[in-house]
Amino acid sequence: MFIGYFTERPYQDPHSGYFGATGKPVMDLAMSNASYDPKLGADLYHRYFDEKIYAEEMGFDGLMLNEHHSTPFCMGGVMNAEAAILARITQRAKIVLLGNVLPLWDDPLWLAEDLAMIDMISRGRLVTGWVRGTGRESIAHNAASPYNWERFQEAHDFIVKAWTTPGPFRWEGEHYQYRYVNPWAWPYQQPHPPIWIPGVISRNTVKWAAERALPYVMLATDMEPTKTSFDYYHEVARENGHKSGTQNIAYLWKVHVDETEELAEATALKYVQGPSNPFLEGNQGIVRPFIQNLPGMTSRTNLLPTIVNRAAAQARGQLPQDAPKAPGDMFGTLDSQLERMTIITGTPETVIPKIRHVLEYLRPGSVFFWDGDGAMTHDDAMRSLRLFGEEVLPAVREIGKELGLQSSFEVDPMTGEPVPEAVS
Amino acid sequence: MSRPIVPAEATLELPAGKIRLLSGGDGPALLVLHHDVGSFGWTPFHEALAGRFSVDAPDMPGFGQSDRPDWARHPRDLAILLLQMLQDQALQQVTLVGLGFGGWIAAEMASMDHGRLRALVLVGAMGIRPPRGEILDQMMTSHIDYVKAGFRDEAEFERHFSAEPSPEQALAWDLNREMTARIAWKPYMFSHQLPQLLRGVRTPSLVVWGREDAVVPLSCGEAYEAALPHSRLVVVENAGHFVEMDQPAALARLIVEHSGEE
């Protein structure tokens, strides 16, 4: 079992009016950066690095980063810069990027160089993931949404070739053209760093990942549709001759551990407060569905059950989601998320059996615990990390063994055979 | 009062795909190119023109019921396909009317083959970077609100589509928006080259703008007037971006006058 730590690194400004349950509405792509305070930004970046270092100390196997643009809920606009720093200041943990938004890159050769450098600096600890991005990303970097999927696929093919084929060579593609591909940087891991594919929406993407046996990570989706998507992945992977198993799938969800049940519940409420990801259900922020559903971004017939009903409805026009929600709305929804275990919180004693339930049901070989987000403070994050390290992670590893949950670092997701280094 | 003209529906088979076409009326050839949201069908505007002209109103390639050229990357690609269509039909002395985004396509066509045109009419046309103001970004609004923005007010929108357009209608707008995104995403709704290319167009050109156009600024109309050597700009009162919907009779009258068909 592989266990990673994730936070979306929100921009928290207690003076902004956007922070906390009574603040101004956080509307997707409708907040000016006029109030951005780079001194505060500096403190927050340092804080999140400190938490990552501590997470490694506490025994997490992976430190996951993600990337969003023009939004306060994620400070990882240049995730690769954060990854490069982690590569030097951490020692053991994998640096898991989930992921670079491939269709945004007009120059994926530059990305191939970035990632090769990070892999070298970390001495081979990079796990590189690709995403297609939300509509927000296409808007923010002005990448034509109808070509999102084509660019994703071509950039992937190109980067893998740039990492594995000695140059110089030419690339004359549909979306990318190069006359001289010969980067003076080579990934530390051979033939190249593991590529994981995270997703929430697109059936195309699951299928594409499964055909290539690239591990697939479901991001904070409900359990039932997550299971359906994993089953679909396994089906496609096996049709393509892969021995798909726990090593091929991963699940990210919100888990916060605390010293008392009361403190845990009060802190978990902060998941849905402040600049937390507004396009996750129950959060204080408001999503504009037409931005999420840019024209041609997602095939209309190829949505996963995670989102099919909501997206289909939203794509057709405005739904009540467009109207500002009352700040109190999320209280009920937090309860609902706790009930469905898309958020788990409590003391180690109460959290561990719930994590077991999720693991038994979904059987992922890798998991990421999403913590320290929304309006949570550094102290909130550090208390949880300590309890994860002292009590939760050892127990989860035991559960993983008992359930036979093996990660892609133990079993090769391509072949289904044990990974040699893991055996030795 | 004359009997309403029932348009004939036809499908043209071009090498690049099918083009669906509504045609009606008698007289010199007139081609109407629709907005980026797609055709509103055979409207009172078409009806008024059909009294004087032989009107063709195609769904442009990739819009409505015409096949999508997946390879197209620029409005100029559509302009070339539509010119090929005119060449196949051996149409000469065409009065070319472009509405909004269709106005951009029409201007591109004029820049390439002005000899085929008798008159050019651009109505609230995209295609030139506004010297002042911005072209409304439809990607930052819903595809339904974007259609609303084209009318002079919401009541006009509701008169045509009701407050809640049918799911089929909304889907059609969404698909047309996808085609627009495929060919006009960046730069959004203008070409740096077009104003330069228009300088050689000798066709008499009429540039029409709705006074209340909330989609394309009037400054674009002024820029078209400046770029086209034989042009004049007319502003229509009580009309938004969809001048042909808000003031169909007034616009038809302007076109008839401009083309000398009075």
XYZ file of C-alpha atoms in Angstrom:
686
model
C 0.000 0.000 0.000
C 1.169 3.485 -0.902
C -0.076 6.375 1.243
C 0.209 9.965 0.142
C -0.594 13.326 1.652
C -2.381 16.118 -0.143
C -3.587 19.616 0.460
C -4.696 22.023 -2.195
C -2.735 24.913 -0.625
C -5.510 27.501 -0.336
C -4.708 31.190 -0.265
C -5.966 32.052 3.198
C -6.340 35.708 3.998
C -8.348 36.291 7.156
C -8.690 39.953 6.206
C -9.979 39.389 2.696
C -13.606 38.858 3.575
C -13.511 35.681 1.516
C -12.248 33.633 4.404
C -14.440 31.686 6.790
C -18.106 30.888 6.926
C -19.421 34.419 6.970
C -17.290 35.885 4.232
C -18.113 37.164 0.797
C -19.174 34.535 -1.713
C -16.247 32.826 -3.388
C -17.309 32.809 -7.031
C -15.347 30.828 -9.543
C -13.315 33.121 -11.841
C -15.022 36.172 -10.450
C -12.573 37.305 -7.767
C -10.030 39.981 -8.514
C -6.436 39.402 -7.436
C -6.289 43.059 -6.424
C -6.271 42.026 -2.768
C -3.514 39.411 -3.179
C -0.784 39.982 -0.593
C 2.537 38.446 -1.680
C 3.915 38.633 1.877
C 1.034 36.474 2.990
C 1.627 34.305 -0.065
C 5.241 33.816 0.989
C 4.203 32.754 4.492
C 1.676 30.316 3.102
C 4.132 28.709 0.679
C 6.572 28.250 3.546
C 3.833 26.813 5.716
C 2.821 24.267 3.084
C 6.434 23.215 2.524
C 6.872 22.791 6.297
C 3.801 20.600 6.402
C 5.109 18.494 3.516
C 8.429 17.979 5.268
C 6.596 16.962 8.418
C 4.338 14.627 6.447
C 7.436 12.847 5.171
C 8.773 12.625 8.717
C 5.481 11.151 9.867
C 5.808 8.367 7.361
C 3.770 9.345 4.327
C 5.097 7.651 1.175
C 4.092 10.424 -1.176
C 3.581 14.170 -1.241
C 0.954 15.063 -3.761
C 0.671 18.404 -5.515
C -1.933 19.675 -7.923
C -2.324 22.707 -10.111
C -5.082 25.222 -10.709
C -5.037 28.708 -12.111
C -6.491 32.102 -11.256
C -8.176 30.851 -8.139
C -7.601 31.275 -4.403
C -8.360 27.664 -3.532
C -5.065 26.381 -4.908
C -1.742 28.201 -4.772
C -0.106 25.654 -7.060
C -0.313 27.612 -10.288
C 3.290 26.631 -10.938
C 3.225 23.233 -9.298
C 6.490 22.202 -10.914
C 8.298 24.979 -9.026
C 6.975 23.547 -5.763
C 7.956 20.062 -6.887
C 11.488 21.210 -7.679
C 11.843 22.604 -4.171
C 10.430 19.447 -2.593
C 12.884 17.467 -4.677
C 15.739 19.108 -2.758
C 14.247 19.557 0.737
C 12.727 16.101 1.183
C 14.602 12.810 1.251
C 12.458 9.784 0.759
C 8.863 10.503 -0.209
C 7.687 10.343 -3.795
C 6.728 13.674 -5.274
C 3.401 13.001 -6.911
C 2.154 15.567 -9.401
C -1.532 15.117 -10.166
C -1.010 16.722 -12.367
C 0.334 18.924 -15.061
C -2.460 20.277 -17.248
C -1.106 19.034 -20.564
C -3.492 20.831 -22.932
C -2.373 24.196 -21.538
C 1.202 23.665 -22.651
C 1.992 25.196 -25.999
C 5.534 23.921 -25.517
C 5.455 20.450 -23.936
C 9.188 20.060 -24.579
C 9.715 22.646 -21.873
C 7.535 20.514 -19.589
C 9.545 17.397 -20.428
C 12.694 19.286 -19.405
C 11.085 20.606 -16.194
C 10.058 17.149 -15.132
C 13.344 15.495 -16.073
C 15.115 18.068 -13.906
C 12.763 17.445 -10.979
C 13.267 13.710 -11.352
C 17.046 14.141 -11.303
C 17.086 16.601 -8.406
C 14.898 14.210 -6.389
C 17.069 11.270 -7.505
C 14.174 9.468 -9.051
C 11.260 10.262 -6.763
C 8.961 11.879 -9.291
C 5.543 10.454 -10.107
C 4.201 12.551 -12.890
C 0.514 12.802 -13.657
C -1.372 14.441 -16.446
C -4.737 16.110 -16.234
C -6.948 17.830 -18.751
C -7.832 20.616 -16.331
C -11.157 22.150 -15.563
C -12.673 24.815 -17.745
C -11.123 27.310 -15.344
C -7.661 26.313 -16.535
C -8.577 26.547 -20.214
C -9.947 30.033 -19.621
C -7.034 31.174 -17.468
C -4.376 30.155 -19.976
C -6.588 30.534 -23.009
C -6.282 27.023 -24.370
C -9.048 26.246 -26.851
C -11.356 23.826 -25.090
C -12.414 21.800 -28.143
C -8.830 20.600 -28.626
C -8.247 19.786 -24.968
C -8.412 16.022 -25.403
C -6.385 15.962 -28.646
C -3.658 18.113 -27.118
C -3.622 15.954 -23.984
C -2.961 12.833 -26.018
C -0.425 14.348 -28.375
C 1.521 16.053 -25.571
C 1.686 12.737 -23.695
C 2.986 10.885 -26.737
C 5.488 13.612 -27.399
C 6.824 13.818 -23.827
C 7.216 10.053 -23.555
C 9.129 10.063 -26.818
C 11.298 12.992 -25.702
C 12.111 11.000 -22.543
C 12.836 7.717 -24.230
C 14.206 8.388 -27.716
C 17.719 9.750 -28.109
C 17.689 13.002 -30.030
C 17.782 14.936 -32.056
C 14.497 14.131 -33.745
C 11.705 16.097 -35.363
C 8.078 16.168 -34.301
C 5.584 17.380 -36.835
C 2.246 16.773 -35.127
C -1.257 18.133 -35.276
C -0.908 20.483 -32.327
C 2.833 20.474 -31.670
C 5.742 20.898 -34.025
C 9.468 20.843 -33.264
C 12.420 20.959 -35.584
C 14.991 19.895 -32.978
C 14.057 17.709 -30.026
C 17.163 16.998 -28.019
C 16.684 18.147 -24.414
C 19.863 18.244 -22.383
C 18.140 16.542 -19.485
C 17.097 12.941 -19.106
C 14.775 11.515 -16.462
C 16.586 9.840 -13.564
C 14.128 6.933 -13.612
C 14.350 4.698 -16.644
C 12.719 4.516 -19.013
C 10.788 7.426 -17.504
C 9.007 8.440 -14.274
C 5.745 6.650 -13.524
C 2.797 8.385 -15.150
C -0.466 8.415 -13.221
C -3.724 9.734 -14.527
C -6.114 11.469 -12.148
C -9.692 12.176 -13.054
C -13.232 12.825 -12.027
C -15.324 13.234 -15.126
C -14.219 11.758 -18.366
C -14.856 8.189 -19.389
C -12.476 8.781 -22.304
C -9.666 9.431 -19.875
C -10.301 6.284 -17.810
C -10.384 4.221 -20.971
C -7.226 5.836 -22.307
C -5.389 5.239 -18.999
C -6.630 1.655 -18.766
C -5.549 0.813 -22.309
C -2.019 1.850 -21.322
C -2.225 0.406 -17.783
C -1.346 3.823 -16.401
C -2.488 3.962 -12.768
C -5.735 5.886 -12.417
C -6.520 8.133 -9.454
C -10.055 9.140 -8.619
C -10.107 12.546 -6.993
C -12.523 12.948 -4.109
C -15.435 11.347 -5.895
C -18.302 9.526 -4.209
C -17.626 5.907 -3.380
C -20.281 4.269 -5.500
C -19.389 5.946 -8.813
C -15.698 5.590 -7.937
C -16.194 1.848 -7.674
C -18.026 1.831 -11.005
C -15.160 3.733 -12.618
C -12.533 1.407 -11.143
C -14.502 -1.577 -12.415
C -14.609 0.014 -15.856
C -10.852 0.630 -15.709
C -10.140 -3.004 -14.780
C -12.431 -4.229 -17.538
C -10.733 -2.123 -20.222
C -7.229 -2.874 -18.906
C -7.898 -6.630 -18.950
C -9.363 -6.420 -22.446
C -6.050 -4.866 -23.413
C -4.057 -7.703 -21.928
C -3.053 -6.103 -18.630
C -3.368 -7.890 -15.297
C -5.162 -4.982 -13.757
C -5.303 -4.969 -9.992
C -4.974 -2.808 -6.914
C -1.650 -1.548 -8.294
C -3.540 0.208 -11.097
C -5.886 2.323 -9.026
C -5.693 5.019 -6.406
C -8.177 7.089 -4.458
C -7.914 10.546 -2.933
C -10.327 11.668 -0.287
C -10.596 13.905 2.735
C -9.447 12.530 6.047
C -8.682 14.658 9.073
C -7.561 13.175 12.374
C -7.695 15.048 15.636
C -7.259 14.751 19.356
C -10.928 14.660 20.311
C -14.127 13.993 18.414
C -15.297 17.539 19.091
C -12.114 19.096 17.789
C -12.183 16.773 14.778
C -15.683 17.778 13.812
C -15.043 21.488 14.312
C -11.909 21.252 12.191
C -13.508 19.162 9.459
C -16.057 21.911 9.041
C -13.185 24.044 7.809
C -12.868 21.775 4.772
C -15.897 23.502 3.316
C -15.077 26.980 4.521
C -12.779 29.661 3.280
C -11.026 29.337 -0.050
C -11.639 25.641 -0.417
C -12.198 24.120 -3.806
C -15.628 25.417 -4.753
C -16.366 22.793 -7.306
C -16.435 20.113 -4.720
C -19.836 19.607 -3.275
C -20.784 21.401 -0.121
C -18.038 23.955 -0.195
C -18.689 27.555 0.425
C -17.620 28.662 -3.013
C -19.869 28.866 -6.020
C -19.150 27.265 -9.334
C -20.284 28.679 -12.631
C -21.196 25.529 -14.509
C -20.746 27.020 -17.964
C -17.077 27.569 -17.156
C -16.699 23.957 -16.093
C -18.433 22.835 -19.256
C -16.646 24.768 -21.932
C -17.576 23.839 -25.488
C -16.055 20.595 -26.614
C -14.123 20.116 -23.388
C -15.742 16.818 -22.548
C -17.432 14.465 -24.893
C -21.127 14.689 -24.179
C -21.560 10.966 -24.366
C -18.521 9.958 -22.363
C -19.014 11.143 -18.822
C -18.428 8.958 -15.813
C -21.270 8.253 -13.423
C -19.488 10.475 -10.878
C -20.662 13.543 -12.569
C -22.862 12.563 -15.446
C -26.151 13.793 -14.068
C -24.884 17.029 -12.669
C -22.714 17.903 -15.631
C -25.363 16.981 -18.144
C -27.862 19.199 -16.416
C -25.434 22.028 -15.963
C -24.186 21.839 -19.516
C -27.674 22.525 -20.707
C -27.885 25.836 -18.931
C -28.183 27.378 -15.577
C -29.169 25.392 -12.594
C -29.797 26.597 -9.075
C -26.040 26.106 -8.510
C -25.611 29.346 -10.354
C -27.393 31.266 -7.649
C -25.366 32.225 -4.590
C -25.845 29.732 -1.837
C -26.515 30.831 1.696
C -23.384 30.525 3.828
C -25.235 28.097 6.082
C -25.931 25.610 3.307
C -22.697 23.769 3.666
C -23.343 22.684 7.210
C -25.912 20.183 6.085
C -23.730 19.116 3.227
C -20.749 18.478 5.463
C -22.974 16.062 7.384
C -23.923 14.386 4.167
C -20.284 14.072 3.143
C -19.400 12.630 6.542
C -22.193 10.133 6.137
C -20.962 9.106 2.682
C -17.354 9.079 3.952
C -16.104 11.429 1.248
C -14.968 13.243 4.380
C -13.765 11.173 7.302
C -12.877 12.824 10.574
C -12.433 11.827 14.175
C -9.829 10.490 16.527
C -7.559 7.715 15.267
C -9.824 5.245 16.998
C -12.898 6.262 15.016
C -11.125 7.170 11.786
C -9.325 3.858 11.224
C -12.442 1.657 10.879
C -13.939 4.119 8.426
C -10.790 4.119 6.315
C -10.938 0.314 6.417
C -14.476 0.442 5.092
C -13.397 2.621 2.142
C -10.414 0.379 1.412
C -12.507 -2.767 1.544
C -15.057 -1.310 -0.804
C -12.784 0.354 -3.383
C -9.609 -1.752 -3.066
C -7.111 0.897 -4.220
C -3.414 0.063 -3.992
C -2.623 3.703 -3.344
C -4.457 6.335 -1.374
C -4.026 10.015 -0.693
C -5.367 11.641 2.442
C -6.516 15.179 1.727
C -6.120 17.337 4.798
C -5.157 20.797 6.004
C -7.435 22.477 3.492
C -10.092 25.178 3.309
C -9.928 27.280 6.438
C -7.716 24.847 8.374
C -4.742 26.415 10.104
C -1.159 25.220 10.265
C -1.848 23.891 13.774
C -4.872 21.965 12.507
C -2.743 20.402 9.789
C 0.172 19.568 12.092
C -2.018 17.929 14.795
C -3.530 15.706 12.162
C -0.184 14.849 10.574
C 1.221 13.830 13.964
C -1.722 11.547 14.698
C -1.527 10.111 11.181
C 2.107 9.245 11.811
C 1.708 7.898 15.307
C -1.443 5.881 14.910
C -3.281 5.972 11.618
C -0.615 5.164 9.008
C 0.693 2.044 10.814
C -2.860 0.769 11.162
C -3.716 1.530 7.532
C -0.594 -0.311 6.361
C -1.707 -3.357 8.330
C -5.163 -3.145 6.804
C -3.580 -2.798 3.365
C -1.551 -5.963 3.912
C -4.537 -7.854 5.241
C -6.629 -6.815 2.223
C -3.818 -7.460 -0.264
C -3.734 -3.871 -1.455
C -0.504 -3.492 -3.370
C 0.668 -0.315 -4.974
C 2.327 0.206 -8.328
C 5.652 0.351 -6.498
C 5.142 -3.250 -5.374
C 3.414 -4.702 -8.416
C 4.082 -3.458 -11.921
C 0.831 -2.027 -13.281
C 1.848 -2.981 -16.835
C 2.667 -6.627 -16.207
C 1.063 -7.462 -12.885
C 4.433 -8.902 -11.811
C 6.193 -7.949 -8.561
C 8.508 -4.962 -8.906
C 12.106 -6.255 -8.453
C 13.256 -3.472 -6.102
C 10.207 -4.003 -3.906
C 11.001 -7.718 -3.598
C 14.605 -7.112 -2.626
C -50.653 41.417 -48.808
C -48.557 38.896 -50.659
C -48.569 35.282 -49.669
C -45.727 34.188 -47.376
C -42.893 32.526 -49.190
C -42.305 28.959 -48.140
C -38.571 28.348 -48.237
C -37.242 25.263 -49.942
C -34.884 23.144 -47.926
C -31.936 21.651 -49.757
C -28.732 19.839 -48.967
C -25.675 20.576 -51.070
C -22.997 17.917 -51.264
C -19.613 19.576 -51.250
C -16.296 17.723 -51.059
C -15.887 19.083 -47.517
C -19.310 17.814 -46.457
C -23.001 18.526 -46.619
C -24.365 22.025 -46.426
C -27.982 22.536 -45.482
C -29.636 25.463 -47.159
C -32.942 27.313 -46.954
C -33.913 29.151 -50.152
C -36.824 31.325 -51.157
C -37.899 34.314 -53.234
C -37.146 35.616 -56.693
C -34.643 38.084 -58.017
C -30.901 38.592 -57.875
C -28.889 36.261 -55.676
C -28.573 37.106 -52.008
C -26.717 35.017 -49.453
C -27.367 35.441 -45.713
C -24.768 34.144 -43.258
C -26.005 33.523 -39.734
C -24.622 34.388 -36.321
C -22.249 32.257 -34.248
C -25.249 30.939 -32.306
C -26.532 29.462 -35.560
C -29.455 30.093 -37.824
C -32.782 31.234 -36.377
C -34.466 29.662 -39.384
C -36.524 31.444 -42.021
C -37.416 34.622 -40.134
C -39.460 37.728 -41.052
C -36.141 39.246 -42.115
C -35.597 36.513 -44.716
C -39.215 36.810 -45.706
C -38.836 40.548 -46.325
C -35.720 40.003 -48.457
C -37.353 37.192 -50.423
C -39.772 39.729 -51.892
C -36.859 41.212 -53.871
C -34.144 38.604 -53.958
C -33.532 34.965 -54.445
C -32.393 34.334 -50.881
C -30.078 31.508 -49.839
C -29.547 30.965 -46.118
C -27.128 28.117 -45.500
C -26.106 26.634 -42.196
C -22.414 27.470 -42.387
C -20.064 24.460 -42.302
C -19.970 23.077 -38.760
C -23.149 24.863 -37.696
C -26.728 23.659 -37.471
C -27.359 20.753 -39.800
C -24.286 21.236 -41.993
C -21.365 18.840 -41.607
C -18.490 19.910 -39.425
C -15.109 20.300 -41.113
C -13.033 18.955 -38.208
C -9.906 20.351 -39.744
C -11.099 23.953 -39.893
C -9.128 26.250 -37.607
C -10.124 29.742 -38.716
C -13.218 31.546 -40.000
C -11.324 32.001 -43.259
C -11.582 28.223 -43.791
C -15.363 28.537 -43.725
C -15.212 31.548 -46.034
C -13.282 29.471 -48.569
C -15.801 26.636 -48.375
C -18.690 29.035 -48.877
C -16.945 30.653 -51.843
C -16.472 27.194 -53.335
C -20.196 26.685 -52.852
C -20.923 29.915 -54.764
C -18.489 28.842 -57.488
C -20.234 25.466 -57.797
C -23.567 27.236 -58.105
C -22.013 29.639 -60.638
C -23.559 32.516 -58.732
C -22.392 35.977 -59.763
C -23.438 39.453 -58.686
C -24.277 38.158 -55.244
C -25.483 40.410 -52.478
C -23.699 39.004 -49.448
C -25.228 39.674 -46.028
C -23.316 38.613 -42.928
C -24.864 38.770 -39.485
C -22.480 39.070 -36.533
C -20.004 36.208 -36.815
C -21.404 35.537 -40.286
C -20.333 39.105 -41.037
C -16.747 38.142 -40.321
C -17.050 35.208 -42.719
C -18.653 37.485 -45.316
C -15.824 39.998 -44.972
C -13.258 37.225 -45.443
C -15.143 36.096 -48.574
C -15.164 39.652 -49.916
C -11.419 39.947 -49.318
C -10.859 36.873 -51.491
C -13.432 37.245 -54.259
C -14.944 40.708 -54.380
C -15.508 40.338 -58.118
C -18.322 37.889 -57.401
C -20.174 40.344 -55.196
C -22.630 43.004 -56.169
C -23.003 44.305 -52.646
C -21.687 43.512 -49.202
C -23.692 44.042 -46.006
C -22.068 43.494 -42.629
C -24.365 43.632 -39.619
C -22.759 43.883 -36.172
C -19.849 41.960 -37.646
C -17.052 40.399 -35.633
C -13.669 40.048 -37.308
C -11.881 43.282 -36.431
C -10.318 44.038 -33.060
C -12.458 46.755 -31.514
C -10.559 50.052 -31.285
C -12.640 50.753 -28.182
C -14.436 48.279 -25.936
C -14.373 44.486 -26.097
C -16.300 41.825 -27.945
C -18.467 39.989 -25.402
C -16.778 36.721 -24.415
C -19.324 33.959 -24.845
C -17.011 31.478 -23.108
C -17.478 33.409 -19.862
C -21.244 33.199 -19.961
C -23.756 30.429 -20.524
C -24.752 29.652 -24.087
C -28.312 30.657 -23.260
C -27.367 33.985 -21.692
C -25.190 34.659 -24.700
C -28.191 34.383 -27.009
C -30.130 36.683 -24.685
C -27.348 39.244 -24.959
C -27.910 39.415 -28.715
C -31.443 40.832 -28.416
C -32.172 44.410 -27.515
C -33.840 43.172 -24.321
C -34.837 39.994 -22.566
C -38.487 40.380 -23.536
C -37.515 40.054 -27.204
C -35.598 36.876 -26.409
C -38.569 35.458 -24.559
C -40.934 36.375 -27.363
C -38.938 34.128 -29.676
C -37.792 31.360 -27.380
C -39.857 31.694 -24.156
C -38.134 32.187 -20.846
C -37.026 28.551 -20.908
C -35.793 27.520 -24.351
C -36.360 23.872 -25.192
C -33.525 21.440 -24.415
C -33.150 20.793 -28.156
C -32.732 24.484 -28.828
C -30.245 24.902 -25.973
C -28.257 21.905 -27.224
C -28.136 23.356 -30.732
C -26.738 26.608 -29.364
C -24.212 24.670 -27.322
C -23.017 22.706 -30.358
C -22.773 25.852 -32.469
C -20.740 27.443 -29.685
C -18.368 24.489 -29.918
C -17.829 25.150 -33.615
C -17.190 28.803 -32.884
C -14.644 27.790 -30.252
C -12.897 25.529 -32.763
C -12.230 28.351 -35.198
C -12.337 31.639 -33.299
C -10.987 30.930 -29.799
C -7.776 32.937 -30.088
C -7.542 35.733 -30.934
C -11.142 35.892 -29.853
C -13.384 36.995 -32.655
C -10.977 39.043 -34.699
C -8.243 38.743 -37.278
C -5.239 41.031 -37.334
C -4.974 40.562 -41.088
C -8.566 41.194 -42.121
C -8.576 45.022 -42.009
C -5.500 45.070 -44.250
C -7.067 42.606 -46.683
C -10.305 44.597 -46.855
C -8.521 47.614 -48.290
C -8.620 45.992 -51.714
C -12.352 45.231 -51.706
C -14.105 47.307 -54.357
C -17.619 46.066 -53.546
C -20.091 48.694 -52.354
C -20.381 47.885 -48.672
C -22.963 48.716 -46.064
C -22.017 48.371 -42.422
C -25.018 48.201 -40.100
C -24.971 48.305 -36.325
C -27.702 48.029 -33.700
C -27.511 51.025 -31.404
C -27.851 48.694 -28.413
C -25.456 45.991 -29.590
C -24.091 44.463 -26.357
C -21.976 41.843 -28.149
C -19.790 43.723 -30.622
C -18.929 47.378 -29.941
C -19.935 50.014 -32.467
C -16.245 50.886 -32.735
C -15.881 47.695 -34.812
C -18.429 49.121 -37.220
C -16.353 52.270 -37.486
C -13.268 50.165 -38.094
C -15.053 48.266 -40.886
C -16.151 51.526 -42.415
C -12.555 52.754 -42.299
C -11.128 49.525 -43.750
C -13.608 49.050 -46.609
C -12.989 51.669 -49.323
C -16.581 51.878 -50.598
C -18.556 51.671 -47.411
C -20.850 53.557 -45.132
C -21.988 52.862 -41.584
C -25.632 53.026 -40.574
C -26.776 52.676 -36.974
C -30.245 51.217 -36.404
C -32.139 52.414 -33.359
C -33.921 50.038 -30.976
C -31.810 47.102 -32.075
C -29.246 44.961 -30.309
C -26.683 42.653 -31.910
C -29.417 40.693 -33.678
C -30.587 43.626 -35.791
C -32.411 41.218 -38.113
C -34.488 39.949 -35.184
C -35.064 43.273 -33.424
C -35.705 45.356 -36.568
C -36.232 42.961 -39.485
C -38.122 45.352 -41.731
C -35.706 48.231 -41.194
C -32.686 46.061 -41.933
C -34.298 44.519 -45.017
C -35.121 47.997 -46.292
C -31.508 49.132 -45.840
C -30.281 46.105 -47.775
C -32.748 46.649 -50.616
C -31.705 50.294 -50.871
C -28.028 49.475 -50.734
C -28.207 46.852 -53.453
C -30.184 49.149 -55.757
C -33.199 46.813 -55.896
C -35.757 49.472 -55.068
